[in-house]
């Protein structure tokens, strides 16, 4: 089984450089998710691995073999496209068996393979239908089926779920996670949806502006984001950011901003001292705030609740803190009066500090 | 009640002007022609003075060797030009469907012949085919070959070449438009699935272009059956009857032989031929669809 390695991969369109030297290694059978906002270069990276885009500079290695000059078919991979890219004039069975038919495999073998995959994906009743006669979810499955019939070493997914409605997307996400357990292949998955990234990935690669911002397990990225971008991109509702100054009083390091003051615990305080930063940005996830009228002053804030969004078990509160917006996520049972100023305590482990200039984590 | 009736009538009221123009400009001459084809009609007579002869004109034509020859020339001409034009036009479109510098200039050059008036095309080719001073023979002689008797012995081939030159661009631009509207991702999927450029053409591009190609082919066939000016200018149907296509024979029957009834009957034969052709094309697509639906239904019943 090959491992895939990108070595200083660069893509230029004319004079415009859209990927600035991507270095990335994927372990055997790893599910890697490239995630980032539109235009971050994630799809371009995937399409270069697939061989659909030329490589401007750098090299792609599959199993230590440079492949950037090879045609897609020589790279032993299968791909699922965002718009499914089914062949509209072929029925489902023909769509799924196209690659095998091109290889002139024996008919019995092809039939068997198609039946197997169709059974797994629940497509058996539709084998004789054309893509135009299928629903979005069914088409999505056919696209998946076409990739699975191939038995390639590597699977590439280019935003495969983004054309589905929310409910179906959740369902297909779960099915993908299931498939992941059965099929042991290298998988590279591109999405702009951080929930897909968090739920599916062994390794998340967060991209922005043609650079890799951070890579690691979902937990690493969620708990220890290296910069403000990654911190703000992963997690819903997104992390709150507040501008603050560092003040040291009586041996305690404080961050103070408009309308709040927090004492840092030992670990954070050491980091801030080592960094010698004066102006920083404090990041706190909405779930790391909790309503606590009796909290001590040094690790709590006063927030004025403006809007409460009830979303079932959880409620999301939009609050004001000295002119900056702070979002709090709470269990819906907690009764919160609108318009009041209340005290919320901060989970000390959930405090993230970023340099205000470079936006890197301290 | 009145309001409802008015509402129901509105669409028809809007359609009426177009319908009236259609009736006057299309249906009236057509019916006039059909009616005239049953009469023995000399251009000196008004249609009221003519004698009704039933199917005589049609029967005479059916046994007329000159008409049969003309029909066969027309069929040969149409089938050959359309097949060759389809192959070259689609081939060129497949070749030129890419982004290379200067491609837009090249594409414009390719469609120039279509923009030239048919009479001019006829004259141009007539001079190029001239046995002694024409471009082709002068060139052949300059490299030491015998000249070809273009508009004599090889007249049909020569008019076919001229028609191909003029009308291939029509197929080219429609095929190119069809190609460029194909779903890019399906072609990318085919590349990932391991299709070579040839296999992409055979298995993906051509089948997806098929609806456009069928209509294009039909349009060209209808046109080819009615071709007149280029051949009139180049050969006037000669030598003998070798390039006398139906349109030319119809016009000669009406003007030289002064037999309007026969000419009308001949036009009707042509019309029927074209109708059969069109109906056959549509029937073919319908039958294909029905066959697929049947296979699918059978397969799904088996489950």
mmCIF file of C-alpha atoms in Angstrom, chain A residues 45-262:
data_model
loop_
_atom_site.group_PDB
_atom_site.id
_atom_site.type_symbol
_atom_site.label_atom_id
_atom_site.label_comp_id
_atom_site.label_asym_id
_atom_site.label_seq_id
_atom_site.Cartn_x
_atom_site.Cartn_y
_atom_site.Cartn_z
ATOM 1 C CA UNK A 45 -4.030 20.226 -4.169
ATOM 2 C CA UNK A 46 -6.380 17.259 -4.552
ATOM 3 C CA UNK A 47 -6.658 17.713 -8.306
ATOM 4 C CA UNK A 48 -2.876 17.811 -8.567
ATOM 5 C CA UNK A 49 -2.651 14.544 -6.670
ATOM 6 C CA UNK A 50 -5.268 13.130 -9.038
ATOM 7 C CA UNK A 51 -3.342 14.331 -12.071
ATOM 8 C CA UNK A 52 -6.101 16.616 -13.327
ATOM 9 C CA UNK A 53 -3.954 19.706 -12.783
ATOM 10 C CA UNK A 54 -0.318 19.997 -13.744
ATOM 11 C CA UNK A 55 2.317 20.521 -11.076
ATOM 12 C CA UNK A 56 4.114 23.877 -11.432
ATOM 13 C CA UNK A 57 6.883 23.023 -9.015
ATOM 14 C CA UNK A 58 7.719 20.403 -6.423
ATOM 15 C CA UNK A 59 6.813 16.739 -6.606
ATOM 16 C CA UNK A 60 4.163 14.248 -5.575
ATOM 17 C CA UNK A 61 5.378 10.848 -4.415
ATOM 18 C CA UNK A 62 3.156 7.812 -4.189
ATOM 19 C CA UNK A 63 5.038 5.001 -2.474
ATOM 20 C CA UNK A 64 8.263 6.977 -2.921
ATOM 21 C CA UNK A 65 7.753 7.067 -6.684
ATOM 22 C CA UNK A 66 7.472 10.520 -8.271
ATOM 23 C CA UNK A 67 4.162 10.658 -10.150
ATOM 24 C CA UNK A 68 3.692 14.269 -11.202
ATOM 25 C CA UNK A 69 4.428 13.453 -14.857
ATOM 26 C CA UNK A 70 2.034 10.455 -14.921
ATOM 27 C CA UNK A 71 -1.493 10.384 -16.337
ATOM 28 C CA UNK A 72 -4.292 9.980 -13.759
ATOM 29 C CA UNK A 73 -4.858 6.364 -14.727
ATOM 30 C CA UNK A 74 -1.253 5.466 -13.998
ATOM 31 C CA UNK A 75 -1.541 6.683 -10.409
ATOM 32 C CA UNK A 76 -3.921 3.941 -9.250
ATOM 33 C CA UNK A 77 -6.583 6.134 -7.712
ATOM 34 C CA UNK A 78 -10.335 6.637 -7.743
ATOM 35 C CA UNK A 79 -12.121 9.926 -7.256
ATOM 36 C CA UNK A 80 -15.555 11.121 -6.161
ATOM 37 C CA UNK A 81 -16.483 14.536 -7.540
ATOM 38 C CA UNK A 82 -18.571 17.278 -6.010
ATOM 39 C CA UNK A 83 -21.141 17.171 -8.819
ATOM 40 C CA UNK A 84 -20.782 13.350 -8.957
ATOM 41 C CA UNK A 85 -19.569 13.518 -12.596
ATOM 42 C CA UNK A 86 -21.606 10.461 -13.570
ATOM 43 C CA UNK A 87 -21.776 9.541 -17.242
ATOM 44 C CA UNK A 88 -25.316 10.647 -18.078
ATOM 45 C CA UNK A 89 -25.738 8.269 -21.019
ATOM 46 C CA UNK A 90 -24.841 5.133 -19.077
ATOM 47 C CA UNK A 91 -27.000 3.346 -16.534
ATOM 48 C CA UNK A 92 -25.802 2.824 -12.982
ATOM 49 C CA UNK A 93 -24.205 -0.558 -13.696
ATOM 50 C CA UNK A 94 -22.376 0.803 -16.739
ATOM 51 C CA UNK A 95 -21.244 3.857 -14.781
ATOM 52 C CA UNK A 96 -19.826 1.711 -12.034
ATOM 53 C CA UNK A 97 -18.113 -0.726 -14.380
ATOM 54 C CA UNK A 98 -16.659 1.801 -16.837
ATOM 55 C CA UNK A 99 -13.091 1.549 -15.584
ATOM 56 C CA UNK A 100 -13.213 -2.246 -15.450
ATOM 57 C CA UNK A 101 -14.646 -2.421 -18.948
ATOM 58 C CA UNK A 102 -11.844 -0.195 -20.228
ATOM 59 C CA UNK A 103 -9.380 -2.637 -18.707
ATOM 60 C CA UNK A 104 -11.179 -5.447 -20.590
ATOM 61 C CA UNK A 105 -11.674 -7.515 -17.479
ATOM 62 C CA UNK A 106 -13.795 -10.674 -17.972
ATOM 63 C CA UNK A 107 -17.512 -9.953 -18.035
ATOM 64 C CA UNK A 108 -18.318 -12.352 -15.196
ATOM 65 C CA UNK A 109 -15.784 -10.650 -12.952
ATOM 66 C CA UNK A 110 -17.171 -7.206 -13.773
ATOM 67 C CA UNK A 111 -20.756 -8.302 -13.092
ATOM 68 C CA UNK A 112 -19.771 -9.838 -9.796
ATOM 69 C CA UNK A 113 -17.879 -6.751 -8.667
ATOM 70 C CA UNK A 114 -20.722 -4.409 -9.629
ATOM 71 C CA UNK A 115 -23.258 -6.597 -7.810
ATOM 72 C CA UNK A 116 -21.102 -6.687 -4.690
ATOM 73 C CA UNK A 117 -20.623 -2.942 -4.515
ATOM 74 C CA UNK A 118 -24.257 -2.222 -5.435
ATOM 75 C CA UNK A 119 -25.342 -4.511 -2.593
ATOM 76 C CA UNK A 120 -23.158 -2.670 -0.085
ATOM 77 C CA UNK A 121 -24.439 0.734 -1.192
ATOM 78 C CA UNK A 122 -28.073 -0.303 -1.573
ATOM 79 C CA UNK A 123 -28.047 0.397 -5.290
ATOM 80 C CA UNK A 124 -29.177 -3.009 -6.526
ATOM 81 C CA UNK A 125 -32.725 -1.889 -7.457
ATOM 82 C CA UNK A 126 -31.383 0.985 -9.542
ATOM 83 C CA UNK A 127 -28.672 -0.718 -11.576
ATOM 84 C CA UNK A 128 -30.556 -0.223 -14.828
ATOM 85 C CA UNK A 129 -31.464 3.390 -14.275
ATOM 86 C CA UNK A 130 -29.689 6.333 -15.775
ATOM 87 C CA UNK A 131 -28.301 9.060 -13.476
ATOM 88 C CA UNK A 132 -31.067 11.419 -14.605
ATOM 89 C CA UNK A 133 -33.643 9.124 -13.008
ATOM 90 C CA UNK A 134 -31.994 9.087 -9.577
ATOM 91 C CA UNK A 135 -32.254 11.402 -6.588
ATOM 92 C CA UNK A 136 -29.257 13.403 -5.385
ATOM 93 C CA UNK A 137 -28.439 10.944 -2.633
ATOM 94 C CA UNK A 138 -28.638 7.977 -4.994
ATOM 95 C CA UNK A 139 -26.353 9.715 -7.494
ATOM 96 C CA UNK A 140 -23.934 10.383 -4.689
ATOM 97 C CA UNK A 141 -23.932 6.661 -3.894
ATOM 98 C CA UNK A 142 -23.326 5.769 -7.533
ATOM 99 C CA UNK A 143 -20.347 8.108 -7.593
ATOM 100 C CA UNK A 144 -19.081 6.366 -4.464
ATOM 101 C CA UNK A 145 -19.815 2.987 -6.030
ATOM 102 C CA UNK A 146 -17.885 3.860 -9.149
ATOM 103 C CA UNK A 147 -14.854 4.603 -7.011
ATOM 104 C CA UNK A 148 -15.282 1.441 -4.916
ATOM 105 C CA UNK A 149 -15.565 -0.929 -7.907
ATOM 106 C CA UNK A 150 -12.099 0.140 -8.971
ATOM 107 C CA UNK A 151 -10.191 -1.343 -6.042
ATOM 108 C CA UNK A 152 -7.679 1.485 -6.279
ATOM 109 C CA UNK A 153 -5.102 2.016 -3.585
ATOM 110 C CA UNK A 154 -6.144 5.622 -3.051
ATOM 111 C CA UNK A 155 -9.512 7.336 -2.892
ATOM 112 C CA UNK A 156 -9.908 11.032 -3.497
ATOM 113 C CA UNK A 157 -13.052 12.912 -2.486
ATOM 114 C CA UNK A 158 -13.677 16.441 -3.736
ATOM 115 C CA UNK A 159 -16.421 17.931 -1.532
ATOM 116 C CA UNK A 160 -18.602 14.873 -2.130
ATOM 117 C CA UNK A 161 -21.421 15.883 0.193
ATOM 118 C CA UNK A 162 -21.751 19.581 -0.492
ATOM 119 C CA UNK A 163 -24.511 19.193 -3.092
ATOM 120 C CA UNK A 164 -26.800 17.331 -0.701
ATOM 121 C CA UNK A 165 -29.374 18.799 1.645
ATOM 122 C CA UNK A 166 -28.515 19.018 5.324
ATOM 123 C CA UNK A 167 -30.329 15.872 6.447
ATOM 124 C CA UNK A 168 -28.956 13.695 3.659
ATOM 125 C CA UNK A 169 -25.508 15.126 4.223
ATOM 126 C CA UNK A 170 -25.571 13.992 7.834
ATOM 127 C CA UNK A 171 -26.732 10.548 6.794
ATOM 128 C CA UNK A 172 -24.109 10.183 4.061
ATOM 129 C CA UNK A 173 -21.451 11.410 6.478
ATOM 130 C CA UNK A 174 -22.342 8.585 8.818
ATOM 131 C CA UNK A 175 -22.288 6.108 5.936
ATOM 132 C CA UNK A 176 -18.878 7.366 4.897
ATOM 133 C CA UNK A 177 -17.625 6.869 8.422
ATOM 134 C CA UNK A 178 -18.974 3.304 8.283
ATOM 135 C CA UNK A 179 -17.378 2.682 4.906
ATOM 136 C CA UNK A 180 -14.142 4.006 6.344
ATOM 137 C CA UNK A 181 -14.146 1.146 8.844
ATOM 138 C CA UNK A 182 -14.628 -1.510 6.169
ATOM 139 C CA UNK A 183 -12.444 -0.176 3.381
ATOM 140 C CA UNK A 184 -8.781 0.100 4.245
ATOM 141 C CA UNK A 185 -7.361 2.488 1.670
ATOM 142 C CA UNK A 186 -5.628 5.815 1.554
ATOM 143 C CA UNK A 187 -8.317 8.432 1.520
ATOM 144 C CA UNK A 188 -7.923 12.115 0.861
ATOM 145 C CA UNK A 189 -11.013 14.149 1.380
ATOM 146 C CA UNK A 190 -11.528 17.813 0.572
ATOM 147 C CA UNK A 191 -14.253 19.813 2.262
ATOM 148 C CA UNK A 192 -15.023 23.297 3.473
ATOM 149 C CA UNK A 193 -17.227 21.869 6.185
ATOM 150 C CA UNK A 194 -15.350 21.581 9.463
ATOM 151 C CA UNK A 195 -17.894 19.132 10.890
ATOM 152 C CA UNK A 196 -17.137 16.660 8.102
ATOM 153 C CA UNK A 197 -13.457 17.212 8.738
ATOM 154 C CA UNK A 198 -13.754 16.641 12.495
ATOM 155 C CA UNK A 199 -15.972 13.552 12.246
ATOM 156 C CA UNK A 200 -14.198 11.706 9.432
ATOM 157 C CA UNK A 201 -10.525 12.516 9.637
ATOM 158 C CA UNK A 202 -7.597 10.621 11.074
ATOM 159 C CA UNK A 203 -5.611 13.695 10.164
ATOM 160 C CA UNK A 204 -6.928 17.156 9.414
ATOM 161 C CA UNK A 205 -4.952 19.556 7.274
ATOM 162 C CA UNK A 206 -6.233 23.109 7.610
ATOM 163 C CA UNK A 207 -5.386 25.256 4.590
ATOM 164 C CA UNK A 208 -5.717 28.973 4.070
ATOM 165 C CA UNK A 209 -4.422 31.269 1.338
ATOM 166 C CA UNK A 210 -2.410 28.536 -0.353
ATOM 167 C CA UNK A 211 -0.541 27.522 2.799
ATOM 168 C CA UNK A 212 -1.009 24.695 5.245
ATOM 169 C CA UNK A 213 -1.918 26.334 8.548
ATOM 170 C CA UNK A 214 -1.805 23.254 10.732
ATOM 171 C CA UNK A 215 -2.136 19.508 10.504
ATOM 172 C CA UNK A 216 -2.838 16.850 13.090
ATOM 173 C CA UNK A 217 -5.597 14.796 14.639
ATOM 174 C CA UNK A 218 -8.978 16.489 15.076
ATOM 175 C CA UNK A 219 -8.399 16.629 18.820
ATOM 176 C CA UNK A 220 -4.964 18.233 18.515
ATOM 177 C CA UNK A 221 -6.293 20.910 16.197
ATOM 178 C CA UNK A 222 -9.314 21.584 18.351
ATOM 179 C CA UNK A 223 -7.415 21.741 21.619
ATOM 180 C CA UNK A 224 -4.156 23.293 20.485
ATOM 181 C CA UNK A 225 -4.679 25.450 17.421
ATOM 182 C CA UNK A 226 -1.396 27.008 16.310
ATOM 183 C CA UNK A 227 -2.933 30.261 15.174
ATOM 184 C CA UNK A 228 -6.037 32.377 15.278
ATOM 185 C CA UNK A 229 -7.217 31.172 11.854
ATOM 186 C CA UNK A 230 -7.274 27.493 12.816
ATOM 187 C CA UNK A 231 -8.837 28.323 16.178
ATOM 188 C CA UNK A 232 -11.618 30.286 14.519
ATOM 189 C CA UNK A 233 -12.182 27.809 11.691
ATOM 190 C CA UNK A 234 -12.738 24.644 13.730
ATOM 191 C CA UNK A 235 -15.667 24.380 16.108
ATOM 192 C CA UNK A 236 -19.252 25.656 15.978
ATOM 193 C CA UNK A 237 -20.209 28.176 17.143
ATOM 194 C CA UNK A 238 -16.753 29.625 16.401
ATOM 195 C CA UNK A 239 -14.304 30.712 19.063
ATOM 196 C CA UNK A 240 -14.693 34.174 20.605
ATOM 197 C CA UNK A 241 -11.769 36.524 20.145
ATOM 198 C CA UNK A 242 -11.202 39.494 22.435
ATOM 199 C CA UNK A 243 -8.371 42.007 22.219
ATOM 200 C CA UNK A 244 -6.536 42.434 25.507
ATOM 201 C CA UNK A 245 -3.389 43.739 27.189
ATOM 202 C CA UNK A 246 -1.071 41.827 29.460
ATOM 203 C CA UNK A 247 -0.615 43.237 32.925
ATOM 204 C CA UNK A 248 1.439 41.682 35.715
ATOM 205 C CA UNK A 249 0.425 42.483 39.288
ATOM 206 C CA UNK A 250 1.532 40.835 42.529
ATOM 207 C CA UNK A 251 3.054 37.864 40.698
ATOM 208 C CA UNK A 252 -0.146 37.137 38.744
ATOM 209 C CA UNK A 253 -0.433 37.680 35.026
ATOM 210 C CA UNK A 254 -3.702 39.292 33.972
ATOM 211 C CA UNK A 255 -5.247 39.827 30.607
ATOM 212 C CA UNK A 256 -7.362 42.910 30.620
ATOM 213 C CA UNK A 257 -9.581 44.204 27.886
ATOM 214 C CA UNK A 258 -12.670 46.319 27.554
ATOM 215 C CA UNK A 259 -15.097 45.091 30.167
ATOM 216 C CA UNK A 260 -13.177 42.069 31.380
ATOM 217 C CA UNK A 261 -10.143 40.967 33.321
ATOM 218 C CA UNK A 262 -8.901 37.394 33.654
#
